[in-house]
Amino acid sequence: MQGLMQDWPLLTHRIIDHAARIHGDREIVTRSVEGPIVRTTYAEMRKRALKVAQRLDREGIKLGDRVATIAWNTARHMETWYGIMGIGAVCHTVNPRLFPDQIAWIINHAQDRIVITDLTFIPVLEKIADNVPSVERYVVLTDKAHMPQTTLKNAVAYEDWIAEVDGDFKWKEFDENTAAAMCYTSGTTGDPKGVLYSHRSNVLHSLMANSGDALGATSKDTMLPVVPLFHANSWGIVFSAPAMGTKLVMPGPKLDGESVYELLSTEKVTYTAGVPTVWLMLLQHMEKNNLKLPDLKVVICGGSAMPRSMIKAFDDMGVEVRHAWGMTEMSPLGTVGALQSQFAQLKGDAKLDVLQMQGYAPFMVEMQITDDAGKELPWDGKTFGRLKVRGPAIAGAYYQVDKQILDENGYFDTGDVATIDKYGYMRITDRSKDVIKSGGEWISSIDLENLAVGHPQVAEAAVIGVFHPKWDERPLLIIQPKEGQTVTRDDILQYMDGKIAKWWMPDDVVFVDSIPHTATGKILKTALRDQFKDYSLPTAAA
Amino acid sequence: MQGLMQDWPLLTHRIIDHAARIHGDREIVTRSVEGPIVRTTYAEMRKRALKVAQRLDREGIKLGDRVATIAWNTARHMETWYGIMGIGAVCHTVNPRLFPDQIAWIINHAQDRIVITDLTFIPVLEKIADNVPSVERYVVLTDKAHMPQTTLKNAVAYEDWIAEVDGDFKWKEFDENTAAAMCYTSGTTGDPKGVLYSHRSNVLHSLMANSGDALGATSKDTMLPVVPLFHANSWGIVFSAPAMGTKLVMPGPKLDGESVYELLSTEKVTYTAGVPTVWLMLLQHMEKNNLKLPDLKVVICGGSAMPRSMIKAFDDMGVEVRHAWGMTEMSPLGTVGALQSQFAQLKGDAKLDVLQMQGYAPFMVEMQITDDAGKELPWDGKTFGRLKVRGPAIAGAYYQVDKQILDENGYFDTGDVATIDKYGYMRITDRSKDVIKSGGEWISSIDLENLAVGHPQVAEAAVIGVFHPKWDERPLLIIQPKEGQTVTRDDILQYMDGKIAKWWMPDDVVFVDSIPHTATGKILKTALRDQFKDYSLPTAAA
């Protein structure tokens, strides 16, 4: 028997409709790409999003067609999302930090018909324009006065382009499972893979984000998403903020400490979200100039693990730190580290211990840890295994990749290795391709690296598994000493001794001038594995 | 083009799964019907709900079969909900405060196969047992020691009944639009009408409730729902609390001021929800005994309008008051009166003015006010019209009633008359059947009644529209004076003069010994209209 409730599909444009209706005067403040700080409202944004929809419709963009955006966090960028999705087209966010060839590859794979971009990215797009034949026109997010000369095909200034229509337009109606947005993940190996979000998944994710223990901002809050719109939906904030009527502050292209501080301070921001690099720059700027942020309540930090010292710095300022973990494939929120009631009274190191974990899954994210055979492992905070996830805002397949990515229970393997404790708090211990499998037991490369960098003469450390005739794999520790410093194998091993289990101790230590990194700053372990693929451990000879 | 996200239907039992997994130790504290205060946890509740599911399955209860509950707010009652819904059966909550004949009518209409009930309600069920042939068995929410002699068919003590199975059972899988629960509304006219909730609507409603500006409790909060589970889903709290890991305190049968205060105080409750009558008893008890509730943060009040003096009393205590409005047909939340940012700094009367309105619609509730012809009216805070609503947790039809209840735009007419201001704050001004239609303009009977009861000699006032040859209808004011007091027509009219528009002034005033009421305490206007149906207004003769 079916329930008798109304058929009201979960469509993203209903969010901006709600914001315009109930929170119409609430502001979106932007540091524009042109320079000045500009202000608009949710009511105004909805009107302009409708013009985008109408203009795209006139351009012949149909249900399912892909429209790319390569742009900073601005109100203009945000309104194009609602405009694109509101006619059932797919908003494809492209990361401008990728290499030009990767950008071209992704645009070709998605077959984007229109590219909407900022002034900043015209040069890189001009470089690849000849290699992306699907693109019919480029729309530059600026006005006539700032529009430069460009060789880009049918290039037009955004303000001129939307001025061609009157905004007398209605959103299209379609099923909630219709594709709404697309974002490619680029690993260190293989081609980028497209995640295809639906209207339903975007709306459900925003509801999840707005619960008090996830992001949890309200209509009285002001949110500054430093995390880019091109990075996994800016953690869904362009949907969750208007759904609640939260005022938004968009940082545009300037993400340095001084610029972010200025906006946080002048706009009295209460919630902000971004990666550790940004917070490091902010904290350094604040310390140097003896600055305070009395209005700031919550900092959400994800993308990579937040150092303990940074958590402590915010905690000392009276700011609540919420560690978050997720993936493009998860829309992206997987866990958020709000304090559950049993931890609410913790202080000092005990509190930092909890805040340093990646947090727990909100309702609608189900997690498992398993061994290689798929057997579930206990949630004891110690045992670590492959982290798998299930939920309505988690990818079930990649765009045009004919490969099953879910296991027989419907779980997606995140590629991370983690522990989960009895309260559901998850801690990432490694990537599954980096974990060292020693005689059937797993050793976390990240834990060893974190320990080794604590040595005063070590600049950076990397751990990889190398072949061992008896144990299959054993850890090799690769050290980049601090400039002008010398340190020996025995120094390092002695330093580590007693701080970890005996059988976790690296079988050897080697020294390099420089540890290689990916474009996004992660250690390039594939290169290290290649470099040391024939390395013979001293223990192997025994 | 469809998105490529996982198929993860929104099913209510996934909420208790989540609570058990992530917030397994969090407590549900109950003042039991037997007397003592008892404690359980979400992990334990899930185990017992699975036993209920398994036991119902063994009883032959199938997808779509109706199982009734007639019971107080207790952990046992709550776990039966998850058990019933977890096999795709329909949990039919019956209001024990109805007349026995109405209860029988409702059970027959729903064709309930099993009735789960509290010790309290055995006598009334014994009275109607012969008239409800669909019921195969009665399960009494108690243990063997407390089980009384009863003539109820196949009666069994709940604890014995679930002890017959081992709990090794899996929830059934089905579509998210499957019926999950059912609740009948009983107006003053016509037969009761069944609202049939789906798993999807229950889950979406709980997500909506958990946003910061709706109910907004977190895993650090403790929630006491005074509002009964048999009253419109207890405002969804049995779903929203476990979804967040909020500790629950269930008041059982004792809703007097002293009992509610005791639980609020000893369990350090931070959130509570109920109707004004309950808060009146609580405030009187606290004042009389000079008591405080330092942990209480938020009181949510709905069911009927909260008097200004009550709002002030809580506000003076430092407790945030959120006025809520909704209907059984809306799952039930329609609006919640959290303060938006532009009101956050208000104090005194200006603050009370905002808090006294019914609040604004959260995302997923769309509202309109229209005239009788269906034309939309402006949101100016003054114009009032028929209040219509649309959303995924709002009824689209009644159970086995073959009548279209939505207008051509998919809106449901609430039967209320309201104003909405530019911020979306709604104020109920009347019921549409009670509003007086004078020459095409509307006059609020409730506004006139509220004004008239302000007169020191008036105990209660009712206003109805009576026939007028020129204006179609004009207001007649019916006054019940305070005992032993006398008051004249002119006294009243003079008192009202200048406080309302001239054309709103009642055309006549009559006095009665007693104004009739419904079972739930509302003025029975049908009886008054009947009594005064031939009343000739002095103005009609002119």
mmCIF file with all atom_site columns, C-alpha atoms in Angstrom, chain A residues 143-216:
data_model
loop_
_atom_site.group_PDB
_atom_site.id
_atom_site.type_symbol
_atom_site.label_atom_id
_atom_site.label_alt_id
_atom_site.label_comp_id
_atom_site.label_asym_id
_atom_site.label_entity_id
_atom_site.label_seq_id
_atom_site.pdbx_PDB_ins_code
_atom_site.Cartn_x
_atom_site.Cartn_y
_atom_site.Cartn_z
_atom_site.occupancy
_atom_site.B_iso_or_equiv
_atom_site.pdbx_formal_charge
_atom_site.auth_seq_id
_atom_site.auth_comp_id
_atom_site.auth_asym_id
_atom_site.auth_atom_id
_atom_site.pdbx_PDB_model_num
ATOM 1  C CA . ASP A 1 143 ? 30.156 43.040 -17.628 1.00 0.00 ? 143 ASP A CA 1
ATOM 2  C CA . LYS A 1 144 ? 30.847 44.839 -20.882 1.00 0.00 ? 144 LYS A CA 1
ATOM 3  C CA . ALA A 1 145 ? 33.224 47.333 -19.245 1.00 0.00 ? 145 ALA A CA 1
ATOM 4  C CA . HIS A 1 146 ? 35.528 44.559 -18.010 1.00 0.00 ? 146 HIS A CA 1
ATOM 5  C CA . MET A 1 147 ? 35.241 42.234 -21.002 1.00 0.00 ? 147 MET A CA 1
ATOM 6  C CA . PRO A 1 148 ? 38.649 41.722 -22.630 1.00 0.00 ? 148 PRO A CA 1
ATOM 7  C CA . GLN A 1 149 ? 39.542 40.863 -26.200 1.00 0.00 ? 149 GLN A CA 1
ATOM 8  C CA . THR A 1 150 ? 39.571 37.099 -26.540 1.00 0.00 ? 150 THR A CA 1
ATOM 9  C CA . THR A 1 151 ? 39.807 34.471 -29.250 1.00 0.00 ? 151 THR A CA 1
ATOM 10 C CA . LEU A 1 152 ? 37.310 32.247 -27.413 1.00 0.00 ? 152 LEU A CA 1
ATOM 11 C CA . LYS A 1 153 ? 34.450 31.127 -29.633 1.00 0.00 ? 153 LYS A CA 1
ATOM 12 C CA . ASN A 1 154 ? 31.308 33.314 -29.402 1.00 0.00 ? 154 ASN A CA 1
ATOM 13 C CA . ALA A 1 155 ? 32.618 34.823 -26.186 1.00 0.00 ? 155 ALA A CA 1
ATOM 14 C CA . VAL A 1 156 ? 30.155 37.112 -24.453 1.00 0.00 ? 156 VAL A CA 1
ATOM 15 C CA . ALA A 1 157 ? 30.105 39.067 -21.215 1.00 0.00 ? 157 ALA A CA 1
ATOM 16 C CA . TYR A 1 158 ? 27.688 37.413 -18.790 1.00 0.00 ? 158 TYR A CA 1
ATOM 17 C CA . GLU A 1 159 ? 25.796 40.615 -17.968 1.00 0.00 ? 159 GLU A CA 1
ATOM 18 C CA . ASP A 1 160 ? 25.193 41.315 -21.662 1.00 0.00 ? 160 ASP A CA 1
ATOM 19 C CA . TRP A 1 161 ? 24.197 37.728 -22.255 1.00 0.00 ? 161 TRP A CA 1
ATOM 20 C CA . ILE A 1 162 ? 21.491 37.604 -19.548 1.00 0.00 ? 162 ILE A CA 1
ATOM 21 C CA . ALA A 1 163 ? 20.321 41.124 -20.444 1.00 0.00 ? 163 ALA A CA 1
ATOM 22 C CA . GLU A 1 164 ? 19.032 39.647 -23.707 1.00 0.00 ? 164 GLU A CA 1
ATOM 23 C CA . VAL A 1 165 ? 16.109 38.018 -21.859 1.00 0.00 ? 165 VAL A CA 1
ATOM 24 C CA . ASP A 1 166 ? 13.387 39.449 -19.615 1.00 0.00 ? 166 ASP A CA 1
ATOM 25 C CA . GLY A 1 167 ? 13.298 36.805 -16.866 1.00 0.00 ? 167 GLY A CA 1
ATOM 26 C CA . ASP A 1 168 ? 9.648  35.968 -17.515 1.00 0.00 ? 168 ASP A CA 1
ATOM 27 C CA . PHE A 1 169 ? 10.311 32.256 -17.346 1.00 0.00 ? 169 PHE A CA 1
ATOM 28 C CA . LYS A 1 170 ? 9.319  29.197 -15.333 1.00 0.00 ? 170 LYS A CA 1
ATOM 29 C CA . TRP A 1 171 ? 11.613 26.434 -14.116 1.00 0.00 ? 171 TRP A CA 1
ATOM 30 C CA . LYS A 1 172 ? 11.167 23.223 -16.067 1.00 0.00 ? 172 LYS A CA 1
ATOM 31 C CA . GLU A 1 173 ? 9.521  20.284 -14.352 1.00 0.00 ? 173 GLU A CA 1
ATOM 32 C CA . PHE A 1 174 ? 11.187 16.870 -14.261 1.00 0.00 ? 174 PHE A CA 1
ATOM 33 C CA . ASP A 1 175 ? 11.846 13.840 -12.115 1.00 0.00 ? 175 ASP A CA 1
ATOM 34 C CA . GLU A 1 176 ? 13.956 14.297 -8.967  1.00 0.00 ? 176 GLU A CA 1
ATOM 35 C CA . ASN A 1 177 ? 16.430 11.663 -10.160 1.00 0.00 ? 177 ASN A CA 1
ATOM 36 C CA . THR A 1 178 ? 17.340 13.850 -13.134 1.00 0.00 ? 178 THR A CA 1
ATOM 37 C CA . ALA A 1 179 ? 21.052 14.668 -13.331 1.00 0.00 ? 179 ALA A CA 1
ATOM 38 C CA . ALA A 1 180 ? 21.760 18.109 -11.866 1.00 0.00 ? 180 ALA A CA 1
ATOM 39 C CA . ALA A 1 181 ? 25.516 18.445 -11.606 1.00 0.00 ? 181 ALA A CA 1
ATOM 40 C CA . MET A 1 182 ? 28.757 16.751 -12.446 1.00 0.00 ? 182 MET A CA 1
ATOM 41 C CA . CYS A 1 183 ? 32.232 16.837 -10.970 1.00 0.00 ? 183 CYS A CA 1
ATOM 42 C CA . TYR A 1 184 ? 35.284 14.835 -12.039 1.00 0.00 ? 184 TYR A CA 1
ATOM 43 C CA . THR A 1 185 ? 37.648 13.274 -9.545  1.00 0.00 ? 185 THR A CA 1
ATOM 44 C CA . SER A 1 186 ? 41.272 13.043 -10.579 1.00 0.00 ? 186 SER A CA 1
ATOM 45 C CA . GLY A 1 187 ? 43.290 10.429 -8.822  1.00 0.00 ? 187 GLY A CA 1
ATOM 46 C CA . THR A 1 188 ? 47.010 9.905  -9.186  1.00 0.00 ? 188 THR A CA 1
ATOM 47 C CA . THR A 1 189 ? 46.413 7.101  -11.671 1.00 0.00 ? 189 THR A CA 1
ATOM 48 C CA . GLY A 1 190 ? 43.945 6.549  -14.500 1.00 0.00 ? 190 GLY A CA 1
ATOM 49 C CA . ASP A 1 191 ? 41.616 8.941  -16.240 1.00 0.00 ? 191 ASP A CA 1
ATOM 50 C CA . PRO A 1 192 ? 39.443 11.384 -14.281 1.00 0.00 ? 192 PRO A CA 1
ATOM 51 C CA . LYS A 1 193 ? 36.018 9.957  -13.414 1.00 0.00 ? 193 LYS A CA 1
ATOM 52 C CA . GLY A 1 194 ? 32.777 11.931 -13.534 1.00 0.00 ? 194 GLY A CA 1
ATOM 53 C CA . VAL A 1 195 ? 30.386 11.877 -10.581 1.00 0.00 ? 195 VAL A CA 1
ATOM 54 C CA . LEU A 1 196 ? 26.858 12.697 -11.684 1.00 0.00 ? 196 LEU A CA 1
ATOM 55 C CA . TYR A 1 197 ? 24.716 14.189 -8.922  1.00 0.00 ? 197 TYR A CA 1
ATOM 56 C CA . SER A 1 198 ? 20.927 14.192 -9.133  1.00 0.00 ? 198 SER A CA 1
ATOM 57 C CA . HIS A 1 199 ? 18.479 16.858 -7.962  1.00 0.00 ? 199 HIS A CA 1
ATOM 58 C CA . ARG A 1 200 ? 17.401 14.416 -5.266  1.00 0.00 ? 200 ARG A CA 1
ATOM 59 C CA . SER A 1 201 ? 20.929 13.808 -3.996  1.00 0.00 ? 201 SER A CA 1
ATOM 60 C CA . ASN A 1 202 ? 21.718 17.538 -3.886  1.00 0.00 ? 202 ASN A CA 1
ATOM 61 C CA . VAL A 1 203 ? 18.559 18.335 -1.941  1.00 0.00 ? 203 VAL A CA 1
ATOM 62 C CA . LEU A 1 204 ? 18.958 15.429 0.495   1.00 0.00 ? 204 LEU A CA 1
ATOM 63 C CA . HIS A 1 205 ? 22.588 16.386 1.051   1.00 0.00 ? 205 HIS A CA 1
ATOM 64 C CA . SER A 1 206 ? 21.596 19.968 1.875   1.00 0.00 ? 206 SER A CA 1
ATOM 65 C CA . LEU A 1 207 ? 19.035 18.726 4.408   1.00 0.00 ? 207 LEU A CA 1
ATOM 66 C CA . MET A 1 208 ? 21.712 16.532 5.951   1.00 0.00 ? 208 MET A CA 1
ATOM 67 C CA . ALA A 1 209 ? 24.164 19.449 6.072   1.00 0.00 ? 209 ALA A CA 1
ATOM 68 C CA . ASN A 1 210 ? 21.648 21.671 7.845   1.00 0.00 ? 210 ASN A CA 1
ATOM 69 C CA . SER A 1 211 ? 21.183 19.410 10.839  1.00 0.00 ? 211 SER A CA 1
ATOM 70 C CA . GLY A 1 212 ? 22.718 20.924 13.949  1.00 0.00 ? 212 GLY A CA 1
ATOM 71 C CA . ASP A 1 213 ? 25.636 18.502 14.238  1.00 0.00 ? 213 ASP A CA 1
ATOM 72 C CA . ALA A 1 214 ? 26.683 18.644 10.563  1.00 0.00 ? 214 ALA A CA 1
ATOM 73 C CA . LEU A 1 215 ? 27.220 22.195 9.268   1.00 0.00 ? 215 LEU A CA 1
ATOM 74 C CA . GLY A 1 216 ? 24.188 23.413 11.176  1.00 0.00 ? 216 GLY A CA 1
#
